[in-house]
Short mmCIF file of C-alpha atoms in Angstrom, two decimals:
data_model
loop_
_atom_site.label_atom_id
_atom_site.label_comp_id
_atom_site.label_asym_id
_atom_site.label_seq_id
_atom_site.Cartn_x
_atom_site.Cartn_y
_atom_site.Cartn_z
CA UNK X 637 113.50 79.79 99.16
CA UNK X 638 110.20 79.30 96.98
CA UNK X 639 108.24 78.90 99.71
CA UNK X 640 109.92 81.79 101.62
CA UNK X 641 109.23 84.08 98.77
CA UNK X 642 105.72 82.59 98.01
CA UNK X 643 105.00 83.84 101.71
CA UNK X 644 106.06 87.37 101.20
CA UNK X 645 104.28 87.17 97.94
CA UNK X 646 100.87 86.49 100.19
CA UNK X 647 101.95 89.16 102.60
CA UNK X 648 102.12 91.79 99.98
CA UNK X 649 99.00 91.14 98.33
CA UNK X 650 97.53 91.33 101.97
CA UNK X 651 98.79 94.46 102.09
CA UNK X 652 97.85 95.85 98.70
CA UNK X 653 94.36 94.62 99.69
CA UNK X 654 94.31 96.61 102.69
CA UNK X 655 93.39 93.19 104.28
CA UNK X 656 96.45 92.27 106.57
CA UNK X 657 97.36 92.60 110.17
CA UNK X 658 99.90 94.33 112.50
CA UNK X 659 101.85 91.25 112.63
CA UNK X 660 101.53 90.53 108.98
CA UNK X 661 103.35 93.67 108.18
CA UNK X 662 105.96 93.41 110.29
CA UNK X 663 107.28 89.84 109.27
CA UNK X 664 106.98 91.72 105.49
CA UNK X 665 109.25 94.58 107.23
CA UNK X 666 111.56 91.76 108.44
CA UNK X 667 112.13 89.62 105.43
CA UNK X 668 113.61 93.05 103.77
CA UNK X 669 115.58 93.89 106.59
CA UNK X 670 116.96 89.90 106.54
CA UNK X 671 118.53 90.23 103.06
CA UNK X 672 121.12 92.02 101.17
CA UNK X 673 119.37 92.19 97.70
CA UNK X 674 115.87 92.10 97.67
CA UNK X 675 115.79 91.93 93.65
CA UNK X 676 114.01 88.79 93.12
CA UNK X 677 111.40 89.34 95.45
CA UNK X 678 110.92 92.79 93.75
CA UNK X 679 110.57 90.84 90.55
CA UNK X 680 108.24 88.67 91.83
CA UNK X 681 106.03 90.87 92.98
CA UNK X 682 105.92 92.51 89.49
CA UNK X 683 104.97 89.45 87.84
CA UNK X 684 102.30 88.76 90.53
CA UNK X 685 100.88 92.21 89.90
CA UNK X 686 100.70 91.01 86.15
CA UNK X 687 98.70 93.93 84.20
CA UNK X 688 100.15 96.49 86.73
CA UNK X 689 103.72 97.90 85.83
CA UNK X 690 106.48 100.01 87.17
CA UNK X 691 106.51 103.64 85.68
CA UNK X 692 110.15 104.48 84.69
CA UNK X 693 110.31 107.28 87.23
CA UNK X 694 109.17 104.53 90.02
CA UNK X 695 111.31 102.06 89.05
CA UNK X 696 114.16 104.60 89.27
CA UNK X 697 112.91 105.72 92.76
CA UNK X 698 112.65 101.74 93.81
CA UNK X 699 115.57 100.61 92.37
CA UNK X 700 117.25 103.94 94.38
CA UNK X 701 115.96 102.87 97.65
CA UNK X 702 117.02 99.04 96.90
CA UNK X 703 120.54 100.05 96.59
CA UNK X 704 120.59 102.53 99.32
CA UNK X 705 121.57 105.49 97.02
CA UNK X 706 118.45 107.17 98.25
CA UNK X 707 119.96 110.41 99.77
CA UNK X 708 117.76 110.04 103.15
CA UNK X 709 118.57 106.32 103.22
CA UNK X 710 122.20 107.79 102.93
CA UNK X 711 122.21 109.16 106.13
CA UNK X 712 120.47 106.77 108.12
CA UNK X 713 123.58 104.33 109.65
CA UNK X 714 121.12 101.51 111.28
CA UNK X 715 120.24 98.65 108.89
CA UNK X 716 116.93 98.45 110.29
CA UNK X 717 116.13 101.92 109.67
CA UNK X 718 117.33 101.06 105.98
CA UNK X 719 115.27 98.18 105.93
CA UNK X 720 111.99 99.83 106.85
CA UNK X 721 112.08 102.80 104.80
CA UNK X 722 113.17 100.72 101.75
CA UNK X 723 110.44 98.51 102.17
CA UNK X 724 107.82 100.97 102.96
CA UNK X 725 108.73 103.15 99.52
CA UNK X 726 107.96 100.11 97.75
CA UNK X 727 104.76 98.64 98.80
CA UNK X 728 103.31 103.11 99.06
CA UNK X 729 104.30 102.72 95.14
CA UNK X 730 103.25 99.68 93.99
CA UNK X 731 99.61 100.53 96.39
CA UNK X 732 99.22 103.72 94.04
CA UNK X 733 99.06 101.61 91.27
CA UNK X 734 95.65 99.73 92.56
CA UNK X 735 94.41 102.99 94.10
CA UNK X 736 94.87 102.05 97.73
CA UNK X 737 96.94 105.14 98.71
CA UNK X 738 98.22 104.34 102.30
CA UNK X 739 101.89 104.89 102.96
CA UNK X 740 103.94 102.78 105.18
CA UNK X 741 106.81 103.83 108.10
CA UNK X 742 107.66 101.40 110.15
CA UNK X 743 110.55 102.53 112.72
CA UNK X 744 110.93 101.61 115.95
CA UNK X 745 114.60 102.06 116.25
CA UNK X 746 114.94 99.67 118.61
CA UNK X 747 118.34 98.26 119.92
CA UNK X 748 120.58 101.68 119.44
CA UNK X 749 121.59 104.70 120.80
CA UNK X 750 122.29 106.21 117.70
CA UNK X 751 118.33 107.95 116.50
CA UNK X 752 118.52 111.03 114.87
CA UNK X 753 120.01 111.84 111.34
CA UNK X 754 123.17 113.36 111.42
CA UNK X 755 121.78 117.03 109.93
CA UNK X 756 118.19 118.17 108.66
CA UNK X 757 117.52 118.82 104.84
CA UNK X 758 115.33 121.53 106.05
CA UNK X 759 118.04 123.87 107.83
CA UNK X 760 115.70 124.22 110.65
CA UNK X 761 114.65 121.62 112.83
CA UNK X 762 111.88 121.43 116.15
CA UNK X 763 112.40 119.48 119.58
CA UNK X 764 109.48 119.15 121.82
CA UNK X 765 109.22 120.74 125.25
CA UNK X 766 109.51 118.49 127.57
CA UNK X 767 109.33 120.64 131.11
CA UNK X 768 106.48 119.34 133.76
CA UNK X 769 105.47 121.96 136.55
CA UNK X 770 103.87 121.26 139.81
CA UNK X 771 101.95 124.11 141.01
CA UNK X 772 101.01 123.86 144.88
CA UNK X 773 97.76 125.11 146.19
CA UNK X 774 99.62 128.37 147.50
CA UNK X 775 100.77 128.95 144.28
CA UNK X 776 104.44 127.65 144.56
CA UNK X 777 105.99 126.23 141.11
CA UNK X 778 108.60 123.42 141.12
CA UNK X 779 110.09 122.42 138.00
CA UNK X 780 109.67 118.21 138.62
CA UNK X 781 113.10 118.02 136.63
CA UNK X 782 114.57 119.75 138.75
CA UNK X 783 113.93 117.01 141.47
CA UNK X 784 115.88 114.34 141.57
CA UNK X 785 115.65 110.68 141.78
CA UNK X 786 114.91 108.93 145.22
CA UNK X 787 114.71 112.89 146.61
CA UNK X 788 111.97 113.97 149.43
CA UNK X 789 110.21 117.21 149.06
CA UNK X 790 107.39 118.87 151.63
CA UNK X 791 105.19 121.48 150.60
CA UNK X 792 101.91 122.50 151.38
CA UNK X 793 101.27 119.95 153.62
CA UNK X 794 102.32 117.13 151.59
CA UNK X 795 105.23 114.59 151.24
CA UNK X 796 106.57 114.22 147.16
CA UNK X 797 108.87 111.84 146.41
CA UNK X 798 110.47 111.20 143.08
CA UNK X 799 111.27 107.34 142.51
CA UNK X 800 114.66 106.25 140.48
CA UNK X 801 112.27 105.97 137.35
CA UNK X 802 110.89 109.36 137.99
CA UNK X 803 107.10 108.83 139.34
CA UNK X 804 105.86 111.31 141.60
CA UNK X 805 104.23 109.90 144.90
CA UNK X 806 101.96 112.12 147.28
CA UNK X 807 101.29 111.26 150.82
CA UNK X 808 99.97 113.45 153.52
CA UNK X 809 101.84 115.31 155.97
CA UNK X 810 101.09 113.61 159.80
CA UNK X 811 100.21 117.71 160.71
CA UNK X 812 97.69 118.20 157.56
CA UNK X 813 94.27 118.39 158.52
CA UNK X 814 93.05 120.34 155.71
CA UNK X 815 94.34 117.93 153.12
CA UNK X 816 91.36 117.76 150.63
CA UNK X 817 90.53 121.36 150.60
CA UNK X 818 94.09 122.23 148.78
CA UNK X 819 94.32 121.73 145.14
CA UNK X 820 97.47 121.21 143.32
CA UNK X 821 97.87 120.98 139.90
CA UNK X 822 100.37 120.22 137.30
CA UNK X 823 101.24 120.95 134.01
CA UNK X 824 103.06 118.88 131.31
CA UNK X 825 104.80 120.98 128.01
CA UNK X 826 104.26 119.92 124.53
CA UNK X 827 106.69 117.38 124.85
CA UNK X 828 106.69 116.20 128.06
CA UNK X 829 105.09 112.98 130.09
CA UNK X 830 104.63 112.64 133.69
CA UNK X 831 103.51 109.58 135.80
CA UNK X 832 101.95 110.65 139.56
CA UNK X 833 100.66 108.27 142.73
CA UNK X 834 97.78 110.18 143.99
CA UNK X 835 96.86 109.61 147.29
CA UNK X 836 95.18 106.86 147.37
CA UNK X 837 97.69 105.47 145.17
CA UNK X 838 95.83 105.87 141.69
CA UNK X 839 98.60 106.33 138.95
CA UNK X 840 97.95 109.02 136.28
CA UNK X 841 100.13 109.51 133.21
CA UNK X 842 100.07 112.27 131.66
CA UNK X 843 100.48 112.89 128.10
CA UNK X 844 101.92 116.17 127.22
CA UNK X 845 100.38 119.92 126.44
CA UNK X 846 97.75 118.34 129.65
CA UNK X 847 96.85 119.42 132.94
CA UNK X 848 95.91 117.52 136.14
CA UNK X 849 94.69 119.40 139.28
CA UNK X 850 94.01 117.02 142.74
CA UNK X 851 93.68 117.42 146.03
CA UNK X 852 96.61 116.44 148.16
CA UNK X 853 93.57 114.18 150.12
CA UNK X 854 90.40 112.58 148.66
CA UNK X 855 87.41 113.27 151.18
CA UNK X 856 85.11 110.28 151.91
CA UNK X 857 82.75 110.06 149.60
CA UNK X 858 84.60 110.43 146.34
CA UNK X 859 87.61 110.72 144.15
CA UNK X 860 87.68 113.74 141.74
CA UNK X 861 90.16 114.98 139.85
CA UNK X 862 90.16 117.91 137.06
CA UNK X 863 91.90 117.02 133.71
CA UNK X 864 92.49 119.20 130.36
CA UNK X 865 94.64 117.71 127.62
CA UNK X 866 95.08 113.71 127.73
CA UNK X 867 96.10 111.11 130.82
CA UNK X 868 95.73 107.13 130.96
CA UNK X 869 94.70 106.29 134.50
CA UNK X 870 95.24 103.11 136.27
CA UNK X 871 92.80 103.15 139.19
CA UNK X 872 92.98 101.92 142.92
CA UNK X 873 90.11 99.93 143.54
CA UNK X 874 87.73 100.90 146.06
CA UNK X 875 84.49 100.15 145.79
CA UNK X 876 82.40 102.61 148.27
CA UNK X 877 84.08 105.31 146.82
CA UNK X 878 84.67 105.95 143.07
CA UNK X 879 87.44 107.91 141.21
CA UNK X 880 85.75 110.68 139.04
CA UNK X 881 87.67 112.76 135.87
CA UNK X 882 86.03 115.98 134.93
CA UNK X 883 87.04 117.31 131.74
CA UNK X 884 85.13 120.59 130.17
CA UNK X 885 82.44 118.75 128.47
CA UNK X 886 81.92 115.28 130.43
CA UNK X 887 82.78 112.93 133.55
CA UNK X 888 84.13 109.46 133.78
CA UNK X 889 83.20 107.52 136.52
CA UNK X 890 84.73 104.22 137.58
CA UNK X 891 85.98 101.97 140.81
CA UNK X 892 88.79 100.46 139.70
CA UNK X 893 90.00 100.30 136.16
CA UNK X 894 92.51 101.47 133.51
CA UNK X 895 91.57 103.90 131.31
CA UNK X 896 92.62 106.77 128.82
CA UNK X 897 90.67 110.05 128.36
CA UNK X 898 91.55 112.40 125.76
CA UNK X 899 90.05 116.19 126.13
CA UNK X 900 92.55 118.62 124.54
CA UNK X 901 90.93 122.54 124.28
CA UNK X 902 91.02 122.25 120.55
CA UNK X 903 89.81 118.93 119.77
CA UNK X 904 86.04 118.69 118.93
CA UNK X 905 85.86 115.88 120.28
CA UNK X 906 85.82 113.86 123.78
CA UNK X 907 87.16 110.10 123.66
CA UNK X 908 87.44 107.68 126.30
CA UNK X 909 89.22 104.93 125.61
CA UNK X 910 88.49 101.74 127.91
CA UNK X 911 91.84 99.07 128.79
CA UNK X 912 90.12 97.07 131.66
CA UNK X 913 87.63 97.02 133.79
CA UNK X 914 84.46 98.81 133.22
CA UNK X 915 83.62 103.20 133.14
CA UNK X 916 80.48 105.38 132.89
CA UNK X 917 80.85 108.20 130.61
CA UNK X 918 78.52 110.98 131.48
CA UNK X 919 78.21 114.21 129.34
CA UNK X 920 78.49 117.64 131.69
CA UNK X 921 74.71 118.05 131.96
CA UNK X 922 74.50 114.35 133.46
CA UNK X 923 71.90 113.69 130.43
CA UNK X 924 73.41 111.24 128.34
CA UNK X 925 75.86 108.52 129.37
CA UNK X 926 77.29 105.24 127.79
CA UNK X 927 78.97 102.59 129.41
CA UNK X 928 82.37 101.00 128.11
CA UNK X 929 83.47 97.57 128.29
CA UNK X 930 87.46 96.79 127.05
CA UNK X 931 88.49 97.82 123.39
CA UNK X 932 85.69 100.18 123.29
CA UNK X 933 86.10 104.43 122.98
CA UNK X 934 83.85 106.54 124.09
CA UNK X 935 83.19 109.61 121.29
CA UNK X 936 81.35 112.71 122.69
CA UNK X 937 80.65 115.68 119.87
CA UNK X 938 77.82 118.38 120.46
CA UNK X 939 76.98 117.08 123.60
CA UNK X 940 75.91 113.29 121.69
CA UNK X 941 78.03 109.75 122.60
CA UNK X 942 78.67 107.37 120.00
CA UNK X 943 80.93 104.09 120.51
CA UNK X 944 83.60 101.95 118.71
CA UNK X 945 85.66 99.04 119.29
CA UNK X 946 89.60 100.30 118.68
CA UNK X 947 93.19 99.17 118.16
CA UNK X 948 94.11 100.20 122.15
CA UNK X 949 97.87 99.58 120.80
CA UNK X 950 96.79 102.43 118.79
CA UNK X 951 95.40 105.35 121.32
CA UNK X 952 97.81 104.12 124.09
CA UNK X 953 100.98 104.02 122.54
CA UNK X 954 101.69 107.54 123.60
CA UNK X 955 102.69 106.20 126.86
CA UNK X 956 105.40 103.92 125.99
CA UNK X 957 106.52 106.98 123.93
CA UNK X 958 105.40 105.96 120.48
CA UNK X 959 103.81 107.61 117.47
CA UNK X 960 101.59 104.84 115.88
CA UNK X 961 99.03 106.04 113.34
CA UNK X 962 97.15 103.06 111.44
CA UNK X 963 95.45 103.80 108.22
CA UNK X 964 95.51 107.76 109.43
CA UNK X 965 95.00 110.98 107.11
CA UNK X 966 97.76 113.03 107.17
CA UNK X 967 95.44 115.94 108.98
CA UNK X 968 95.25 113.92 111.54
CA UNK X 969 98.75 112.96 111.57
CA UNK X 970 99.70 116.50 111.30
CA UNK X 971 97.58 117.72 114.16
CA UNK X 972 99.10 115.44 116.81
CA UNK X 973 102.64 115.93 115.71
CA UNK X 974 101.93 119.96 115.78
CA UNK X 975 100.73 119.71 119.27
CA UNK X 976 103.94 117.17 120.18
CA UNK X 977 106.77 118.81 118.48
CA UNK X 978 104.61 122.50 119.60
CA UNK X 979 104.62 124.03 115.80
CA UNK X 980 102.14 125.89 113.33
CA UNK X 981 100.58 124.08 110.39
CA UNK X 982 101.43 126.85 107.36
CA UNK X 983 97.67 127.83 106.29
CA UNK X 984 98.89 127.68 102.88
CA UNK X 985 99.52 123.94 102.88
CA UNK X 986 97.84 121.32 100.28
CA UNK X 987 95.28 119.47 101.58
CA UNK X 988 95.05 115.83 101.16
CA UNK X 989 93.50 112.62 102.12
CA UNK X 990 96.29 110.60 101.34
CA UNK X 991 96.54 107.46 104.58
CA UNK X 992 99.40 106.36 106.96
CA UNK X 993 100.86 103.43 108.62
CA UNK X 994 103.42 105.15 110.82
CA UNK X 995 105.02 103.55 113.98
CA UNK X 996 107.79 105.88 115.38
CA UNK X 997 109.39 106.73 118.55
CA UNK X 998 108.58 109.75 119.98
CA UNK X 999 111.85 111.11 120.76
CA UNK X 1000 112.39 111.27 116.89
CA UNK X 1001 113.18 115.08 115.21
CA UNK X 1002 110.31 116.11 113.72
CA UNK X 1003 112.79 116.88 110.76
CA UNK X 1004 113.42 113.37 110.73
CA UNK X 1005 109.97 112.33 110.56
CA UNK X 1006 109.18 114.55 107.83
CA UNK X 1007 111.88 113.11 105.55
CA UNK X 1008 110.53 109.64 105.96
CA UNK X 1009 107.43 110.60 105.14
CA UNK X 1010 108.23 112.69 101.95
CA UNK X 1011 110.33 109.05 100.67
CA UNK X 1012 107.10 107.67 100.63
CA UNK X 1013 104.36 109.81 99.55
CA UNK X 1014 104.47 112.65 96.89
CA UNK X 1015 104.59 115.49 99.30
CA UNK X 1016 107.20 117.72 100.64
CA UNK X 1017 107.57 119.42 103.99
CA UNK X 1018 109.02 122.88 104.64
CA UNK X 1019 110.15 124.27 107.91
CA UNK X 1020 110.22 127.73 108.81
CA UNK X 1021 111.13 128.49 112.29
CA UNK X 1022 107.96 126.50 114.32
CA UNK X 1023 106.14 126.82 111.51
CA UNK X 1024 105.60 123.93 109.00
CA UNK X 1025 104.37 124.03 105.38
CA UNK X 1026 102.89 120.85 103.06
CA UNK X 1027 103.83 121.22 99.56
CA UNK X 1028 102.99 118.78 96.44
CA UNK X 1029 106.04 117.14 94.76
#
């Protein structure tokens, strides 16, 4: 048990020093979610801290959350969601202490059918949109929920068929001669994801609030394709003829790869976010470019590049429908769950720099992410119809 506890000891400090890994932190997570009473190590962890102590109100709020009388910790049924959000209320506390102010949610909620809290403390509560539209080069809409699994569909002069896990593949009609002329685009809600086979059998997922338009055929000396918003794009290889995204301010140009490009309206920025394989980024006037090799992003501001090796866990996780913000402000955290859950940041709400390690499903309320976050940080959340106000405690 000593050495057990001497472990988590090491862990902790890791964490309080900012100096730990992904892994690190969830083997901390575990060890919580393993025992009943969690006392000793709490103890422990006191006496390592030595000339650092408790406050009376956070030894309350710990002590609270230990013994599950925390009224959000109430009304989560799951053990491991119990777990998590104990454990991340006390390392957020005992970080304020030595200034390193980044708050911890681990939930992953895997394993159980059973992932919302019961009722909101807010009275109101937002779901994302999660409608994706196909809009044919005539102008037809189809609702792609509407269309079932393992169902044919012809339009336009194409085939679309919907596969029993919902990707959309295109072929060409045998009677289309026109194919690369017509243009079909489609749109995604705030909510929503959609995975599509192009043509030549490039798959594009597409996150949501995002736009694709294609032509039904690629001609034969390129493959271009329009995007707004963000898609990760796993590339058919062919090497006399490469696959081209245009976004409003730049172009990516690859063979064969796997690769995410994120280009929303309202972002200032451009990234391009590299999995495997190798891209050339060029800006819209085809005067700057960079080239990417894997783990590196792609950041174009005011027409300028700049690169960075990244956590691809971190800027892909959107696709396996996850929320994970490392070490993020809560602006930024904010922003993305606005454009998500489709709400209004209140102007009126406090701003702060205040960091967050959040991992989360996306099909989470947005109520219930706000209550996790308020257990560990001193800020409150209001909603107000789609809009959402940040308060101070």
């Amino acid at each position: 048990m000593a050495n057990t506890e001497d472990r988590k000891i090491e862990l902790f400090k890791k964490y309080l020093n900012n100096a730990y890994t992904d892994d690190e932190l969830r083997e901390l997570l575990d060890y919580f979610g393993e025992n009943e009473s969690n006392l000793s190590l709490k103890e422990r962890i006191e006496e390592e801290l030595a000339n650092d102590h408790f406050t009376d109100v956070q030894e309350k709020r710990i002590d609270s959350i230990l013994q599950r009388n925390d009224p959000i910790i109430k009304n989560i049924p799951q053990r491991k969601k119990i777990s998590t959000v104990r454990l991340a209320a006390v390392i957020s506390i005992a970080a304020m202490l030595i200034l390193v102010p980044i708050f911890s949610i681990l939930f992953m909620k895997k394993g159980s059918t059973d992932t919302h809290i019961s009722t909101s403390k807010y009275g109101d509560d937002i779901l994302p949109d999660t409608v994706a539209k196909l809009v044919s080069s005539s102008g037809q809409q189809l609702l792609l929920d509407d269309l079932g699994a393992d169902s044919i569909l012809y339009i336009d002069g194409m085939r679309l068929q919907k596969d029993s896990d919902g990707m959309l593949t295109y072929s060409i009609s045998p009677e289309n001669n026109n194919s690369e002329n017509l243009l079909n685009t489609i749109q995604t809600a705030s909510g929503g994801m959609y995975k599509i086979k192009l043509a030549d059998q490039t798959v594009v997922t597409l996150n949501g609030s995002s736009t694709l338009r294609f032509p039904v055929a690629f001609n034969s000396l390129q493959r271009k394709v329009i995007l707004t918003g963000e898609a990760f794009f796993d590339v058919a290889h062919e090497k006399d003829k490469p696959f081209i995204v245009e976004t409003k301010n730049q172009e990516v140009l690859v063979l064969g790869t796997q690769f995410n490009v994120k280009a929303y309206a309202d972002d200032r920025e451009t990234l391009t976010t590299l999995a495997q394989g190798s891209v050339q980024v060029n800006d819209v006037s085809n005067s700057n470019f960079v080239r990417l090799q894997p783990g590196q992003q792609s950041i174009l501001t005011g027409g300028k590049f700049s690169t960075r090796q990244v956590n691809l866990l971190e800027y892909l996780a959107w696709k396996d429908n996850m929320f994970i913000f490392h070490h993020q402000k809560l602006g930024t955290i904010m922003k993305e769950l606005a454009r998500y859950y489709n709400f209004e940041l209140d102007p009126n709400s406090v701003s702060t720099d205040q960091l967050f390690f959040i991992e989360i499903k996306r099909s989470t309320r947005l109520s219930e992410i706000l209550e996790l976050m308020e257990v560990v940080s001193d800020i409150n959340f209001e909603i107000k119809g789609r809009r959402v106000k940040i308060t101070e405690k």
